[in-house]
C-alpha cells in the first residue's frame, strides 16, 4: 500500500502555468502532481496484508 504524495515542485509549475494562461486554479488541478510515496505496508500474501491493514491505527472509525 503506497500513499499518494504531492510533488511540490511539479504542483508549483502547474499552478504558475494555470495562473498565467487561465488566471484560475482549483485544488483538483493539482491531482496530476501526485506521485506514489513510500509504502505504508507490504505483504507477501493476502492474509498477511489484511492482518497488517487491520493492525493500523486509523484516525477515523
PDB file of N, CA and C in Angstrom:
ATOM      1  N   UNK A   1       0.855  -1.153   0.000  1.00  0.00           N
ATOM      2  CA  UNK A   1       0.000   0.000   0.000  1.00  0.00           C
ATOM      3  C   UNK A   1       0.908   1.224   0.000  1.00  0.00           C
ATOM      4  N   UNK A   2       0.706   2.085  -0.987  1.00  0.00           N
ATOM      5  CA  UNK A   2       1.511   3.293  -1.106  1.00  0.00           C
ATOM      6  C   UNK A   2       0.606   4.524  -1.060  1.00  0.00           C
ATOM      7  N   UNK A   3       0.953   5.511  -0.261  1.00  0.00           N
ATOM      8  CA  UNK A   3       0.171   6.751  -0.260  1.00  0.00           C
ATOM      9  C   UNK A   3       0.527   7.593  -1.484  1.00  0.00           C
ATOM     10  N   UNK A   4      -0.337   8.508  -1.815  1.00  0.00           N
ATOM     11  CA  UNK A   4      -0.015   9.489  -2.842  1.00  0.00           C
ATOM     12  C   UNK A   4       0.503  10.733  -2.129  1.00  0.00           C
ATOM     13  N   UNK A   5       1.617  11.260  -2.613  1.00  0.00           N
ATOM     14  CA  UNK A   5       2.204  12.463  -2.035  1.00  0.00           C
ATOM     15  C   UNK A   5       2.315  13.527  -3.122  1.00  0.00           C
ATOM     16  N   UNK A   6       2.258  14.753  -2.702  1.00  0.00           N
ATOM     17  CA  UNK A   6       2.303  15.865  -3.648  1.00  0.00           C
ATOM     18  C   UNK A   6       3.746  16.185  -4.020  1.00  0.00           C
ATOM     19  N   UNK A   7       4.009  16.232  -5.319  1.00  0.00           N
ATOM     20  CA  UNK A   7       5.296  16.699  -5.830  1.00  0.00           C
ATOM     21  C   UNK A   7       5.172  18.225  -5.858  1.00  0.00           C
ATOM     22  N   UNK A   8       5.701  18.882  -4.827  1.00  0.00           N
ATOM     23  CA  UNK A   8       5.506  20.321  -4.648  1.00  0.00           C
ATOM     24  C   UNK A   8       6.062  21.129  -5.819  1.00  0.00           C
ATOM     25  N   UNK A   9       7.193  20.729  -6.352  1.00  0.00           N
ATOM     26  CA  UNK A   9       7.774  21.464  -7.480  1.00  0.00           C
ATOM     27  C   UNK A   9       6.897  21.364  -8.720  1.00  0.00           C
ATOM     28  N   UNK A  10       6.435  20.158  -9.025  1.00  0.00           N
ATOM     29  CA  UNK A  10       5.551  19.974 -10.186  1.00  0.00           C
ATOM     30  C   UNK A  10       4.249  20.734  -9.986  1.00  0.00           C
ATOM     31  N   UNK A  11       3.735  20.717  -8.762  1.00  0.00           N
ATOM     32  CA  UNK A  11       2.488  21.419  -8.484  1.00  0.00           C
ATOM     33  C   UNK A  11       2.667  22.930  -8.642  1.00  0.00           C
ATOM     34  N   UNK A  12       3.789  23.446  -8.181  1.00  0.00           N
ATOM     35  CA  UNK A  12       4.062  24.878  -8.321  1.00  0.00           C
ATOM     36  C   UNK A  12       4.143  25.268  -9.800  1.00  0.00           C
ATOM     37  N   UNK A  13       4.777  24.413 -10.616  1.00  0.00           N
ATOM     38  CA  UNK A  13       4.846  24.691 -12.051  1.00  0.00           C
ATOM     39  C   UNK A  13       3.457  24.689 -12.670  1.00  0.00           C
ATOM     40  N   UNK A  14       2.633  23.716 -12.297  1.00  0.00           N
ATOM     41  CA  UNK A  14       1.264  23.650 -12.819  1.00  0.00           C
ATOM     42  C   UNK A  14       0.476  24.894 -12.403  1.00  0.00           C
ATOM     43  N   UNK A  15       0.639  25.292 -11.148  1.00  0.00           N
ATOM     44  CA  UNK A  15      -0.057  26.467 -10.638  1.00  0.00           C
ATOM     45  C   UNK A  15       0.330  27.716 -11.437  1.00  0.00           C
ATOM     46  N   UNK A  16       1.636  27.933 -11.579  1.00  0.00           N
ATOM     47  CA  UNK A  16       2.107  29.111 -12.308  1.00  0.00           C
ATOM     48  C   UNK A  16       1.605  29.110 -13.756  1.00  0.00           C
ATOM     49  N   UNK A  17       1.670  27.962 -14.407  1.00  0.00           N
ATOM     50  CA  UNK A  17       1.203  27.850 -15.790  1.00  0.00           C
ATOM     51  C   UNK A  17      -0.294  28.134 -15.883  1.00  0.00           C
ATOM     52  N   UNK A  18      -1.068  27.585 -14.969  1.00  0.00           N
ATOM     53  CA  UNK A  18      -2.507  27.786 -14.983  1.00  0.00           C
ATOM     54  C   UNK A  18      -2.857  29.251 -14.732  1.00  0.00           C
ATOM     55  N   UNK A  19      -2.192  29.856 -13.781  1.00  0.00           N
ATOM     56  CA  UNK A  19      -2.470  31.263 -13.490  1.00  0.00           C
ATOM     57  C   UNK A  19      -2.068  32.162 -14.657  1.00  0.00           C
ATOM     58  N   UNK A  20      -0.980  31.808 -15.311  1.00  0.00           N
ATOM     59  CA  UNK A  20      -0.521  32.608 -16.450  1.00  0.00           C
ATOM     60  C   UNK A  20      -1.471  32.477 -17.645  1.00  0.00           C
ATOM     61  N   UNK A  21      -1.950  31.266 -17.901  1.00  0.00           N
ATOM     62  CA  UNK A  21      -2.753  31.037 -19.107  1.00  0.00           C
ATOM     63  C   UNK A  21      -4.256  31.218 -18.900  1.00  0.00           C
ATOM     64  N   UNK A  22      -4.769  30.867 -17.704  1.00  0.00           N
ATOM     65  CA  UNK A  22      -6.217  30.943 -17.492  1.00  0.00           C
ATOM     66  C   UNK A  22      -6.614  31.896 -16.375  1.00  0.00           C
ATOM     67  N   UNK A  23      -5.670  32.244 -15.506  1.00  0.00           N
ATOM     68  CA  UNK A  23      -5.980  33.124 -14.380  1.00  0.00           C
ATOM     69  C   UNK A  23      -6.749  32.449 -13.265  1.00  0.00           C
ATOM     70  N   UNK A  24      -6.789  31.127 -13.274  1.00  0.00           N
ATOM     71  CA  UNK A  24      -7.524  30.417 -12.222  1.00  0.00           C
ATOM     72  C   UNK A  24      -6.805  29.154 -11.788  1.00  0.00           C
ATOM     73  N   UNK A  25      -7.106  28.716 -10.568  1.00  0.00           N
ATOM     74  CA  UNK A  25      -6.548  27.486 -10.018  1.00  0.00           C
ATOM     75  C   UNK A  25      -7.570  26.874  -9.078  1.00  0.00           C
ATOM     76  N   UNK A  26      -7.842  25.597  -9.254  1.00  0.00           N
ATOM     77  CA  UNK A  26      -8.728  24.853  -8.367  1.00  0.00           C
ATOM     78  C   UNK A  26      -7.909  23.722  -7.754  1.00  0.00           C
ATOM     79  N   UNK A  27      -8.187  23.332  -6.520  1.00  0.00           N
ATOM     80  CA  UNK A  27      -7.386  22.303  -5.863  1.00  0.00           C
ATOM     81  C   UNK A  27      -7.236  21.012  -6.669  1.00  0.00           C
ATOM     82  N   UNK A  28      -8.282  20.597  -7.357  1.00  0.00           N
ATOM     83  CA  UNK A  28      -8.205  19.344  -8.123  1.00  0.00           C
ATOM     84  C   UNK A  28      -7.247  19.442  -9.306  1.00  0.00           C
ATOM     85  N   UNK A  29      -6.839  20.647  -9.656  1.00  0.00           N
ATOM     86  CA  UNK A  29      -5.876  20.794 -10.746  1.00  0.00           C
ATOM     87  C   UNK A  29      -4.486  20.314 -10.332  1.00  0.00           C
ATOM     88  N   UNK A  30      -4.286  20.099  -9.047  1.00  0.00           N
ATOM     89  CA  UNK A  30      -3.013  19.593  -8.552  1.00  0.00           C
ATOM     90  C   UNK A  30      -2.924  18.078  -8.543  1.00  0.00           C
ATOM     91  N   UNK A  31      -4.020  17.389  -8.804  1.00  0.00           N
ATOM     92  CA  UNK A  31      -4.005  15.929  -8.762  1.00  0.00           C
ATOM     93  C   UNK A  31      -2.956  15.303  -9.664  1.00  0.00           C
ATOM     94  N   UNK A  32      -2.704  15.838 -10.859  1.00  0.00           N
ATOM     95  CA  UNK A  32      -1.659  15.224 -11.689  1.00  0.00           C
ATOM     96  C   UNK A  32      -0.259  15.329 -11.064  1.00  0.00           C
ATOM     97  N   UNK A  33      -0.109  16.171 -10.046  1.00  0.00           N
ATOM     98  CA  UNK A  33       1.188  16.311  -9.380  1.00  0.00           C
ATOM     99  C   UNK A  33       1.369  15.296  -8.253  1.00  0.00           C
ATOM    100  N   UNK A  34       0.391  14.421  -8.055  1.00  0.00           N
ATOM    101  CA  UNK A  34       0.521  13.380  -7.036  1.00  0.00           C
ATOM    102  C   UNK A  34       1.373  12.244  -7.584  1.00  0.00           C
ATOM    103  N   UNK A  35       2.184  11.673  -6.706  1.00  0.00           N
ATOM    104  CA  UNK A  35       3.034  10.551  -7.099  1.00  0.00           C
ATOM    105  C   UNK A  35       3.054   9.533  -5.961  1.00  0.00           C
ATOM    106  N   UNK A  36       3.382   8.287  -6.245  1.00  0.00           N
ATOM    107  CA  UNK A  36       3.439   7.289  -5.185  1.00  0.00           C
ATOM    108  C   UNK A  36       4.524   7.631  -4.163  1.00  0.00           C
ATOM    109  N   UNK A  37       4.153   7.504  -2.894  1.00  0.00           N
ATOM    110  CA  UNK A  37       5.103   7.737  -1.807  1.00  0.00           C
ATOM    111  C   UNK A  37       5.711   6.436  -1.329  1.00  0.00           C
ATOM    112  N   UNK A  38       6.369   6.508  -0.192  1.00  0.00           N
ATOM    113  CA  UNK A  38       6.961   5.315   0.411  1.00  0.00           C
ATOM    114  C   UNK A  38       5.845   4.373   0.878  1.00  0.00           C
ATOM    115  N   UNK A  39       6.025   3.083   0.692  1.00  0.00           N
ATOM    116  CA  UNK A  39       4.981   2.131   1.102  1.00  0.00           C
ATOM    117  C   UNK A  39       4.645   2.240   2.593  1.00  0.00           C
ATOM    118  N   UNK A  40       3.354   2.182   2.893  1.00  0.00           N
ATOM    119  CA  UNK A  40       2.893   2.168   4.276  1.00  0.00           C
ATOM    120  C   UNK A  40       3.031   0.757   4.832  1.00  0.00           C
ATOM    121  N   UNK A  41       2.699  -0.211   4.008  1.00  0.00           N
ATOM    122  CA  UNK A  41       2.873  -1.608   4.396  1.00  0.00           C
ATOM    123  C   UNK A  41       3.021  -2.468   3.159  1.00  0.00           C
ATOM    124  N   UNK A  42       3.652  -3.593   3.345  1.00  0.00           N
ATOM    125  CA  UNK A  42       3.786  -4.564   2.260  1.00  0.00           C
ATOM    126  C   UNK A  42       3.600  -5.954   2.853  1.00  0.00           C
ATOM    127  N   UNK A  43       3.196  -6.872   2.016  1.00  0.00           N
ATOM    128  CA  UNK A  43       2.925  -8.230   2.470  1.00  0.00           C
ATOM    129  C   UNK A  43       3.160  -9.199   1.329  1.00  0.00           C
ATOM    130  N   UNK A  44       3.385 -10.436   1.689  1.00  0.00           N
ATOM    131  CA  UNK A  44       3.621 -11.476   0.681  1.00  0.00           C
ATOM    132  C   UNK A  44       2.378 -12.298   0.379  1.00  0.00           C
ATOM    133  N   UNK A  45       1.301 -12.061   1.174  1.00  0.00           N
ATOM    134  CA  UNK A  45       0.061 -12.791   0.918  1.00  0.00           C
ATOM    135  C   UNK A  45      -1.129 -11.899   1.246  1.00  0.00           C
ATOM    136  N   UNK A  46      -2.263 -12.290   0.740  1.00  0.00           N
ATOM    137  CA  UNK A  46      -3.496 -11.553   1.021  1.00  0.00           C
ATOM    138  C   UNK A  46      -3.786 -11.551   2.514  1.00  0.00           C
ATOM    139  N   UNK A  47      -3.620 -12.672   3.152  1.00  0.00           N
ATOM    140  CA  UNK A  47      -3.898 -12.796   4.575  1.00  0.00           C
ATOM    141  C   UNK A  47      -2.977 -11.895   5.395  1.00  0.00           C
ATOM    142  N   UNK A  48      -1.698 -11.874   5.029  1.00  0.00           N
ATOM    143  CA  UNK A  48      -0.744 -11.024   5.733  1.00  0.00           C
ATOM    144  C   UNK A  48      -1.102  -9.542   5.531  1.00  0.00           C
ATOM    145  N   UNK A  49      -1.493  -9.192   4.313  1.00  0.00           N
ATOM    146  CA  UNK A  49      -1.881  -7.816   4.017  1.00  0.00           C
ATOM    147  C   UNK A  49      -3.072  -7.400   4.871  1.00  0.00           C
ATOM    148  N   UNK A  50      -4.100  -8.250   4.937  1.00  0.00           N
ATOM    149  CA  UNK A  50      -5.301  -7.942   5.720  1.00  0.00           C
ATOM    150  C   UNK A  50      -4.947  -7.798   7.194  1.00  0.00           C
ATOM    151  N   UNK A  51      -4.126  -8.684   7.713  1.00  0.00           N
ATOM    152  CA  UNK A  51      -3.729  -8.612   9.119  1.00  0.00           C
ATOM    153  C   UNK A  51      -2.983  -7.306   9.408  1.00  0.00           C
ATOM    154  N   UNK A  52      -2.074  -6.917   8.539  1.00  0.00           N
ATOM    155  CA  UNK A  52      -1.337  -5.666   8.739  1.00  0.00           C
ATOM    156  C   UNK A  52      -2.256  -4.458   8.593  1.00  0.00           C
ATOM    157  N   UNK A  53      -3.185  -4.524   7.653  1.00  0.00           N
ATOM    158  CA  UNK A  53      -4.125  -3.438   7.441  1.00  0.00           C
ATOM    159  C   UNK A  53      -5.018  -3.249   8.665  1.00  0.00           C
ATOM    160  N   UNK A  54      -5.501  -4.324   9.211  1.00  0.00           N
ATOM    161  CA  UNK A  54      -6.363  -4.257  10.389  1.00  0.00           C
ATOM    162  C   UNK A  54      -5.605  -3.763  11.613  1.00  0.00           C
ATOM    163  N   UNK A  55      -4.298  -3.978  11.659  1.00  0.00           N
ATOM    164  CA  UNK A  55      -3.488  -3.541  12.810  1.00  0.00           C
ATOM    165  C   UNK A  55      -3.125  -2.065  12.764  1.00  0.00           C
ATOM    166  N   UNK A  56      -3.338  -1.397  11.625  1.00  0.00           N
ATOM    167  CA  UNK A  56      -3.005   0.034  11.533  1.00  0.00           C
ATOM    168  C   UNK A  56      -3.885   0.847  12.459  1.00  0.00           C
ATOM    169  N   UNK A  57      -3.315   1.936  12.988  1.00  0.00           N
ATOM    170  CA  UNK A  57      -4.061   2.861  13.834  1.00  0.00           C
ATOM    171  C   UNK A  57      -4.783   3.840  12.927  1.00  0.00           C
ATOM    172  N   UNK A  58      -6.104   3.677  12.793  1.00  0.00           N
ATOM    173  CA  UNK A  58      -6.893   4.514  11.898  1.00  0.00           C
ATOM    174  C   UNK A  58      -7.395   5.743  12.623  1.00  0.00           C
ATOM    175  N   UNK A  59      -7.364   6.879  11.961  1.00  0.00           N
ATOM    176  CA  UNK A  59      -7.822   8.131  12.542  1.00  0.00           C
ATOM    177  C   UNK A  59      -9.337   8.129  12.712  1.00  0.00           C
ATOM    178  N   UNK A  60     -10.030   7.615  11.721  1.00  0.00           N
ATOM    179  CA  UNK A  60     -11.498   7.611  11.768  1.00  0.00           C
ATOM    180  C   UNK A  60     -11.987   6.172  11.845  1.00  0.00           C
ATOM    181  N   UNK A  61     -13.051   5.969  12.612  1.00  0.00           N
ATOM    182  CA  UNK A  61     -13.665   4.647  12.662  1.00  0.00           C
ATOM    183  C   UNK A  61     -13.293   3.951  13.853  1.00  0.00           C
TER     184      UNK A  61
END
